[in-house]
CSV table of C-alpha atoms in Angstrom, one decimal:
chain,number,residue,atom,x,y,z
A,709,MET,CA,77.3,137.8,131.0
A,710,SER,CA,79.5,137.3,127.9
A,711,PHE,CA,81.0,140.9,128.3
A,712,PHE,CA,81.8,140.2,132.0
A,713,SER,CA,83.5,136.9,131.1
A,714,GLY,CA,85.5,138.6,128.4
A,715,GLY,CA,86.5,141.3,130.8
A,716,VAL,CA,87.7,138.7,133.3
A,717,LEU,CA,89.6,137.0,130.6
A,718,ILE,CA,91.3,140.3,129.6
A,719,VAL,CA,92.2,141.1,133.2
A,720,ALA,CA,93.6,137.6,133.7
A,721,LEU,CA,95.8,138.0,130.5
A,722,LEU,CA,97.0,141.4,131.6
A,723,ALA,CA,97.9,140.0,135.0
A,724,SER,CA,99.7,137.1,133.5
A,725,THR,CA,101.7,139.5,131.2
A,726,LEU,CA,102.7,141.7,134.2
A,727,VAL,CA,103.8,138.6,136.2
A,728,GLN,CA,105.9,137.4,133.2
A,729,ALA,CA,107.5,140.9,132.8
A,730,GLN,CA,108.7,141.0,136.4
A,731,PRO,CA,112.3,140.0,136.7
A,732,MET,CA,112.7,136.6,138.5
A,733,ILE,CA,115.4,136.7,141.2
A,734,PRO,CA,116.3,133.2,142.6
A,735,ALA,CA,117.5,132.6,146.1
A,736,ALA,CA,121.2,133.2,146.5
A,737,PRO,CA,123.5,130.2,146.2
A,738,GLN,CA,124.4,128.2,149.4
A,739,LEU,CA,128.1,127.5,149.5
A,740,SER,CA,130.2,124.7,151.0
A,741,ALA,CA,132.2,127.1,153.2
A,742,THR,CA,132.1,128.5,156.8
A,743,ALA,CA,131.3,132.1,155.9
A,744,TRP,CA,130.9,134.3,152.8
A,745,ILE,CA,129.7,137.6,151.6
A,746,LEU,CA,129.1,139.3,148.2
A,747,ILE,CA,129.0,143.1,147.9
A,748,ASP,CA,129.0,145.7,145.2
A,749,ALA,CA,132.2,147.7,145.4
A,750,ASN,CA,130.7,151.1,144.5
A,751,SER,CA,127.5,151.1,146.5
A,752,GLY,CA,128.6,148.8,149.3
A,753,LYS,CA,125.4,146.9,149.0
A,754,VAL,CA,125.4,143.4,150.5
A,755,ILE,CA,123.9,141.1,147.9
A,756,THR,CA,124.2,138.0,150.0
A,757,GLU,CA,126.0,136.8,153.1
A,758,HIS,CA,126.4,133.9,155.5
A,759,ASN,CA,128.2,134.1,158.9
A,760,ALA,CA,129.7,137.3,157.5
A,761,ASP,CA,130.6,138.6,161.0
A,762,LYS,CA,131.9,135.3,162.4
A,763,ARG,CA,135.5,135.6,163.7
A,764,ILE,CA,137.6,133.2,161.7
A,765,PRO,CA,141.4,132.8,161.2
A,766,PRO,CA,142.0,134.7,157.9
A,767,ALA,CA,145.2,132.8,156.9
A,768,SER,CA,147.0,134.7,154.1
A,769,LEU,CA,144.1,137.1,153.6
A,770,THR,CA,145.9,138.8,156.4
A,771,LYS,CA,148.4,139.9,153.8
A,772,MET,CA,145.8,142.2,152.3
A,773,MET,CA,146.2,144.4,155.3
A,774,THR,CA,150.0,144.0,155.1
A,775,SER,CA,150.0,145.3,151.5
A,776,TYR,CA,147.4,147.9,152.4
A,777,LEU,CA,149.7,149.5,155.0
A,778,LEU,CA,152.6,149.5,152.5
A,779,GLU,CA,150.3,151.1,149.9
A,780,TYR,CA,149.2,153.6,152.5
A,781,GLU,CA,152.8,154.5,153.3
A,782,LEU,CA,153.6,154.8,149.6
A,783,LYS,CA,150.7,157.2,149.1
A,784,GLN,CA,151.8,159.3,152.1
A,785,GLY,CA,155.3,159.6,150.6
A,786,ASN,CA,156.9,157.9,153.6
A,787,VAL,CA,158.5,155.2,151.4
A,788,SER,CA,159.0,154.7,147.7
A,789,LEU,CA,158.9,151.8,145.4
A,790,GLU,CA,162.7,152.1,144.8
A,791,ASP,CA,163.6,152.0,148.5
A,792,LYS,CA,165.8,149.0,149.4
A,793,VAL,CA,164.9,146.8,152.4
A,794,ARG,CA,167.5,144.7,154.2
A,795,VAL,CA,166.3,141.2,154.8
A,796,SER,CA,166.6,140.1,158.5
A,797,ILE,CA,167.3,136.6,159.7
A,798,LYS,CA,163.6,136.4,161.0
A,799,ALA,CA,162.2,137.2,157.5
A,800,TRP,CA,164.6,134.8,155.8
A,801,ARG,CA,163.6,131.9,158.1
A,802,MET,CA,159.9,132.3,157.8
A,803,PRO,CA,158.1,129.0,157.1
A,804,GLY,CA,155.3,128.4,154.6
A,805,SER,CA,154.9,130.2,151.3
A,806,ARG,CA,157.9,132.3,150.5
A,807,MET,CA,159.3,134.8,148.0
A,808,PHE,CA,162.8,133.3,148.6
A,809,ILE,CA,164.6,136.5,149.7
A,810,ARG,CA,168.0,135.9,151.3
A,811,GLU,CA,169.2,137.1,154.7
A,812,GLY,CA,171.5,140.1,154.5
A,813,THR,CA,170.5,141.1,150.9
A,814,TYR,CA,168.5,144.2,149.9
A,815,VAL,CA,165.2,144.0,148.2
A,816,SER,CA,163.2,146.8,146.6
A,817,ILE,CA,159.8,147.8,148.0
A,818,SER,CA,158.4,147.2,144.5
A,819,ASP,CA,159.6,143.6,144.5
A,820,LEU,CA,158.4,143.0,148.1
A,821,LEU,CA,154.9,144.3,147.2
A,822,ARG,CA,154.6,141.7,144.5
A,823,GLY,CA,156.1,139.1,146.7
A,824,VAL,CA,153.4,139.7,149.3
A,825,ILE,CA,150.5,140.0,146.8
A,826,ILE,CA,151.4,137.5,144.0
A,827,GLN,CA,153.6,134.9,145.8
A,828,SER,CA,152.0,135.3,149.2
A,829,GLY,CA,155.4,135.4,150.7
A,830,ASN,CA,155.6,135.1,154.5
A,831,ASP,CA,159.3,136.2,154.2
A,832,ALA,CA,158.3,139.3,152.2
A,833,SER,CA,155.5,140.2,154.6
A,834,VAL,CA,157.9,140.1,157.6
A,835,ALA,CA,160.4,142.2,155.7
A,836,VAL,CA,157.8,144.8,155.0
A,837,ALA,CA,156.6,144.8,158.6
A,838,GLU,CA,160.1,145.3,160.0
A,839,HIS,CA,160.9,148.0,157.5
A,840,LEU,CA,157.7,150.0,158.2
A,841,ALA,CA,157.4,149.5,162.0
A,842,GLY,CA,160.8,148.2,163.2
A,843,SER,CA,159.3,144.9,164.3
A,844,GLU,CA,156.5,142.6,163.3
A,845,GLU,CA,154.9,143.1,166.7
A,846,SER,CA,154.8,146.9,166.3
A,847,PHE,CA,153.5,146.4,162.7
A,848,ALA,CA,150.6,144.3,164.0
A,849,ASP,CA,149.7,147.2,166.3
A,850,MET,CA,149.6,149.4,163.2
A,851,MET,CA,147.5,146.9,161.4
A,852,ASN,CA,144.9,146.9,164.2
A,853,GLN,CA,144.8,150.7,164.3
A,854,HIS,CA,144.1,150.9,160.6
A,855,ALA,CA,141.5,148.1,160.9
A,856,ARG,CA,139.6,150.2,163.5
A,857,ALA,CA,139.9,153.3,161.4
A,858,LEU,CA,138.4,151.5,158.5
A,859,GLY,CA,135.5,150.1,160.6
A,860,MET,CA,136.6,146.5,160.7
A,861,LYS,CA,134.7,145.5,163.8
A,862,ASN,CA,135.6,141.8,164.0
A,863,THR,CA,139.3,141.8,163.2
A,864,GLN,CA,142.4,141.5,165.3
A,865,PHE,CA,145.9,140.9,163.8
A,866,ARG,CA,148.8,139.4,165.7
A,867,ASN,CA,151.2,139.1,162.8
A,868,SER,CA,151.8,140.2,159.2
A,869,THR,CA,151.4,136.8,157.5
A,870,GLY,CA,148.3,135.0,158.7
A,871,LEU,CA,150.3,132.1,160.2
A,872,PRO,CA,148.3,130.6,163.1
A,873,GLU,CA,148.4,132.5,166.3
A,874,ASP,CA,146.0,132.9,169.2
A,875,ASP,CA,143.5,135.8,168.9
A,876,HIS,CA,144.4,136.4,165.2
A,877,TYR,CA,141.1,136.6,163.4
A,878,SER,CA,138.9,138.5,160.9
A,879,SER,CA,135.5,138.2,159.2
A,880,ALA,CA,134.2,138.0,155.7
A,881,ARG,CA,132.5,141.4,156.0
A,882,ASP,CA,135.7,143.1,157.3
A,883,LEU,CA,137.8,141.6,154.6
A,884,ALA,CA,135.3,142.7,151.9
A,885,LEU,CA,135.4,146.2,153.4
A,886,LEU,CA,139.2,146.1,153.2
A,887,SER,CA,139.1,144.9,149.6
A,888,GLN,CA,136.7,147.7,148.7
A,889,VAL,CA,139.0,150.4,150.2
A,890,LYS,CA,142.1,148.9,148.5
A,891,ILE,CA,140.3,149.0,145.1
A,892,GLN,CA,139.0,152.5,145.5
A,893,ASP,CA,141.9,154.2,147.2
A,894,TYR,CA,144.9,152.5,145.5
A,895,PRO,CA,143.9,151.6,141.9
A,896,ASP,CA,147.4,151.7,140.6
A,897,HIS,CA,148.7,149.1,143.2
A,898,TYR,CA,145.5,147.1,142.9
A,899,ALA,CA,146.5,146.2,139.3
A,900,ILE,CA,149.2,144.0,140.8
A,901,TYR,CA,146.5,141.6,142.1
A,902,SER,CA,145.7,140.7,138.5
A,903,GLU,CA,149.3,139.7,137.6
A,904,LYS,CA,149.4,135.9,137.1
A,905,GLU,CA,153.0,135.3,138.1
A,906,PHE,CA,156.1,136.9,139.5
A,907,THR,CA,159.8,136.0,139.2
A,908,TYR,CA,162.3,136.8,141.9
A,909,ASN,CA,165.8,135.3,142.5
A,910,ASN,CA,165.2,133.2,139.2
A,911,ILE,CA,162.2,131.5,140.8
A,912,THR,CA,158.9,132.0,139.1
A,913,GLN,CA,155.7,131.5,141.1
A,914,SER,CA,152.1,131.7,139.9
A,915,ASN,CA,149.3,133.6,141.5
A,916,ARG,CA,147.2,131.1,143.5
A,917,ASN,CA,143.9,132.8,142.5
A,918,ARG,CA,142.6,130.3,139.9
A,919,LEU,CA,139.8,132.6,138.8
A,920,LEU,CA,142.4,134.9,137.1
A,921,TRP,CA,142.8,132.1,134.5
A,922,ARG,CA,139.1,131.1,134.3
A,923,ASP,CA,137.2,134.4,134.3
A,924,GLU,CA,138.4,137.4,132.4
A,925,THR,CA,136.3,139.7,134.5
A,926,VAL,CA,138.2,138.7,137.7
A,927,ASP,CA,141.3,140.9,138.5
A,928,GLY,CA,142.0,140.1,142.2
A,929,LEU,CA,142.4,139.7,145.1
A,930,LYS,CA,144.0,137.2,147.5
A,931,THR,CA,144.0,133.5,148.6
A,932,GLY,CA,144.7,132.0,151.9
A,933,HIS,CA,145.0,128.6,153.6
A,934,THR,CA,145.8,127.1,156.9
A,935,ASP,CA,144.4,124.0,158.7
A,936,ALA,CA,142.5,126.3,161.1
A,937,ALA,CA,141.2,128.6,158.4
A,938,GLY,CA,140.5,126.2,155.6
A,939,TYR,CA,140.7,127.5,152.1
A,940,CYS,CA,139.9,131.2,151.7
A,941,LEU,CA,139.6,133.6,148.7
A,942,ALA,CA,138.8,137.3,148.4
A,943,ALA,CA,137.9,137.9,144.8
A,944,SER,CA,136.8,140.9,142.7
A,945,ALA,CA,135.5,141.2,139.2
A,946,GLU,CA,134.2,143.9,136.9
A,947,ASP,CA,131.7,143.5,134.2
A,948,LYS,CA,130.1,146.3,132.2
A,949,GLY,CA,131.0,148.9,134.8
A,950,MET,CA,129.7,146.9,137.7
A,951,ARG,CA,132.3,145.7,140.2
A,952,LEU,CA,131.6,143.0,142.8
A,953,ILE,CA,133.7,141.7,145.7
A,954,SER,CA,133.3,138.2,147.2
A,955,VAL,CA,134.9,136.7,150.2
A,956,VAL,CA,134.7,133.0,150.9
A,957,MET,CA,136.3,131.6,154.1
A,958,GLY,CA,136.6,128.0,155.2
A,959,ALA,CA,136.1,126.2,151.9
A,960,ARG,CA,137.2,122.6,151.7
A,961,SER,CA,139.9,122.8,149.0
A,962,GLU,CA,141.8,125.0,146.7
A,963,GLU,CA,139.4,124.2,143.9
A,964,GLY,CA,136.4,124.5,146.2
A,965,ARG,CA,137.2,128.1,147.1
A,966,ALA,CA,137.5,129.0,143.4
A,967,GLN,CA,134.2,127.3,142.5
A,968,GLU,CA,132.3,128.8,145.5
A,969,SER,CA,133.6,132.3,144.7
A,970,GLN,CA,132.6,131.9,141.1
A,971,LYS,CA,129.0,131.0,142.2
A,972,LEU,CA,128.7,134.3,144.1
A,973,LEU,CA,130.1,136.4,141.3
A,974,THR,CA,128.0,134.8,138.7
A,975,TYR,CA,124.8,135.2,140.8
A,976,GLY,CA,125.6,138.9,141.4
A,977,PHE,CA,126.3,139.8,137.8
A,978,ARG,CA,123.3,137.9,136.4
A,979,TYR,CA,120.6,139.1,138.7
A,980,PHE,CA,121.7,142.5,139.9
A,981,GLU,CA,122.7,145.8,138.5
A,982,THR,CA,124.4,148.9,139.9
A,983,THR,CA,123.5,152.4,138.7
A,984,ARG,CA,125.2,155.7,139.5
A,985,LEU,CA,122.3,157.9,140.6
A,986,TYR,CA,124.1,161.2,141.2
A,987,GLU,CA,127.7,162.4,140.6
A,988,GLN,CA,130.0,163.9,143.2
A,989,TYR,CA,129.2,167.7,143.6
A,990,GLN,CA,126.3,167.5,141.1
A,991,VAL,CA,123.8,170.3,141.9
A,992,LEU,CA,120.7,168.5,143.2
A,993,ASN,CA,118.8,171.5,144.5
A,994,LYS,CA,118.9,175.3,144.8
A,995,VAL,CA,117.4,176.6,148.0
A,996,LYS,CA,116.6,180.0,149.5
A,997,LEU,CA,119.4,181.5,151.5
A,998,TRP,CA,118.8,184.1,154.1
A,999,LYS,CA,121.2,186.9,155.2
A,1000,GLY,CA,123.8,186.0,152.5
A,1001,VAL,CA,125.6,187.9,149.8
A,1002,GLU,CA,123.8,185.4,147.5
A,1003,ASP,CA,120.1,184.7,147.8
A,1004,THR,CA,120.3,181.0,146.7
A,1005,LEU,CA,122.5,178.1,147.7
A,1006,GLN,CA,123.3,175.0,145.7
A,1007,LEU,CA,123.1,171.6,147.4
A,1008,GLY,CA,124.6,168.2,146.4
A,1009,VAL,CA,126.5,165.2,147.7
A,1010,THR,CA,130.2,164.8,148.3
A,1011,GLU,CA,130.7,161.5,146.5
A,1012,ASP,CA,129.2,159.6,143.6
A,1013,LEU,CA,126.0,157.9,144.8
A,1014,TYR,CA,125.3,154.4,143.6
A,1015,ALA,CA,122.4,152.0,144.1
A,1016,THR,CA,122.5,148.2,143.6
A,1017,LEU,CA,119.2,146.6,142.9
A,1018,PRO,CA,117.7,143.4,141.3
A,1019,ARG,CA,117.6,143.9,137.6
A,1020,GLY,CA,114.6,145.8,136.3
A,1021,HIS,CA,114.0,147.8,139.5
A,1022,VAL,CA,116.0,151.0,138.9
A,1023,ASP,CA,113.2,152.9,137.3
A,1024,LYS,CA,111.1,152.3,140.4
A,1025,LEU,CA,113.3,154.3,142.7
A,1026,ASN,CA,112.2,157.5,144.3
A,1027,ALA,CA,114.4,160.2,145.8
A,1028,ASP,CA,113.4,162.5,148.6
A,1029,MET,CA,115.3,165.6,149.8
A,1030,GLN,CA,114.9,166.5,153.4
A,1031,ILE,CA,116.3,170.1,153.6
A,1032,ASN,CA,116.7,172.2,156.7
A,1033,PRO,CA,114.3,175.2,156.8
A,1034,ASN,CA,115.5,178.8,157.1
A,1035,ILE,CA,119.1,178.3,156.0
A,1036,GLN,CA,121.2,181.3,156.9
A,1037,ALA,CA,124.6,182.6,155.9
A,1038,PRO,CA,127.5,182.4,156.4
A,1039,ILE,CA,127.8,179.0,154.7
A,1040,ARG,CA,130.9,177.0,154.0
A,1041,ALA,CA,131.2,174.3,151.3
A,1042,GLY,CA,130.5,170.9,153.0
A,1043,ASP,CA,128.1,172.2,155.6
A,1044,GLN,CA,125.4,169.5,156.0
A,1045,LEU,CA,122.0,171.1,155.4
A,1046,GLY,CA,119.8,168.2,154.7
A,1047,ARG,CA,119.6,164.6,153.6
A,1048,LEU,CA,119.0,162.7,150.4
A,1049,VAL,CA,117.0,159.5,150.8
A,1050,VAL,CA,116.5,157.1,148.0
A,1051,ARG,CA,113.7,154.5,148.3
A,1052,LEU,CA,112.3,151.5,146.5
A,1053,GLY,CA,108.8,151.4,147.7
A,1054,ASP,CA,108.9,151.6,151.5
A,1055,ASP,CA,112.5,150.4,151.7
A,1056,ILE,CA,115.4,152.9,152.0
A,1057,ILE,CA,118.0,151.9,149.5
A,1058,THR,CA,120.6,154.5,150.3
A,1059,GLN,CA,120.9,157.9,152.0
A,1060,LYS,CA,123.5,160.6,152.0
A,1061,PRO,CA,124.0,164.1,153.6
A,1062,LEU,CA,123.0,167.0,151.4
A,1063,VAL,CA,125.8,169.6,151.7
A,1064,ALA,CA,126.5,173.1,150.6
A,1065,LEU,CA,128.5,173.2,147.4
A,1066,ASP,CA,129.7,176.9,147.8
A,1067,ASN,CA,131.1,179.3,150.3
A,1068,ILE,CA,128.7,182.2,150.8
A,1069,ASP,CA,129.5,185.0,153.2
A,1070,LYS,CA,127.1,186.9,155.4
A,1071,ALA,CA,125.4,189.9,153.8
A,1072,GLY,CA,125.9,193.5,155.1
A,1073,PHE,CA,124.0,195.0,158.0
A,1074,PHE,CA,120.9,196.4,156.1
A,1075,LYS,CA,120.3,193.2,154.0
A,1076,SER,CA,120.7,191.0,157.1
A,1077,LEU,CA,118.3,193.3,159.1
A,1078,TRP,CA,115.7,193.2,156.3
A,1079,HIS,CA,115.9,189.4,156.0
A,1080,SER,CA,115.5,189.1,159.8
A,1081,LEU,CA,112.3,191.1,159.6
A,1082,VAL,CA,110.9,189.1,156.7
A,1083,MET,CA,111.8,185.8,158.5
A,1084,PHE,CA,110.0,187.1,161.6
A,1085,PHE,CA,106.7,187.7,159.8
A,1086,ILE,CA,107.0,184.5,157.8
A,1087,ASN,CA,107.4,182.5,161.0
A,1088,LEU,CA,104.7,184.5,162.7
A,1089,PHE,CA,102.0,183.6,160.1
A,1090,SER,CA,103.2,180.1,159.2
């Protein structure tokens, strides 16, 4: 009886120790805002969200797409930072936040990019739109085409500025996706989002993103405000190699959008971690190749593969490779030949195509014939 009681006591102590060792993840913060989302920039994992697909006027968060199109055109080589843009009467007369460019003058693309990003200039946005597309209306069509190509499913733009207009809307999820693409595809231009002020025409204006002054991990992105949209903020921060993106829409004040965004970022960094599981083009498996000049084929993934999990769960992941049987040459690098599935328990955390990493030509007649015979008998008796 005493041994049994001691055994029960030992088991109870072990159970208590195991419970204490498990990381405790509290519920995500609830914000004073209309909609919000928090994602990891590398894995794309949604850590928390609320009304993330709700169509909401995006105010000046619209300008993230305006600057994205300019960054896209710069990367394509269609414009350069040194190009000069003539300011139209329409651009000069734009109401609201302005860069204070003057009608009839010429402004460099480099200055306009900062005027859009840092000063949130409506005049700068229209000048960019007219330079790239001829008119703001045509530019809005370009914005929508790019939004569709990026997978922004709840977005429609009517102008380059975010000033109120019927059927001009976006969502927290779509704007987080746009932020993610900007950070990954245009890192040099993304650095502008961390600049705290910009001076043009002897007028210095500060970046309206208050988190740039309060949190050294924050380095972007964009603020917005109209009566219809409320106060909005898309923010990004990086800490110890982990980058998060938050979007808060419909906060009650300028201070409120900063505080609510800070809550999301703090929660994400404190209770989650992101790990790179596999590198781009890393060899993950070697498989039998039939009828090829080589007898084996290397498989991998075409991009770095990340997983975002509650802290303390990374070592519990399991990876499963589902590979097509009887792979035959010819093979071209990039051919999809299977799937890599990463699970935590029964939950799929992420999955990516397994692709060929090499080009392998078809073998000669006699080797191909011999492999055909071998494959026939293998299939016959399997």
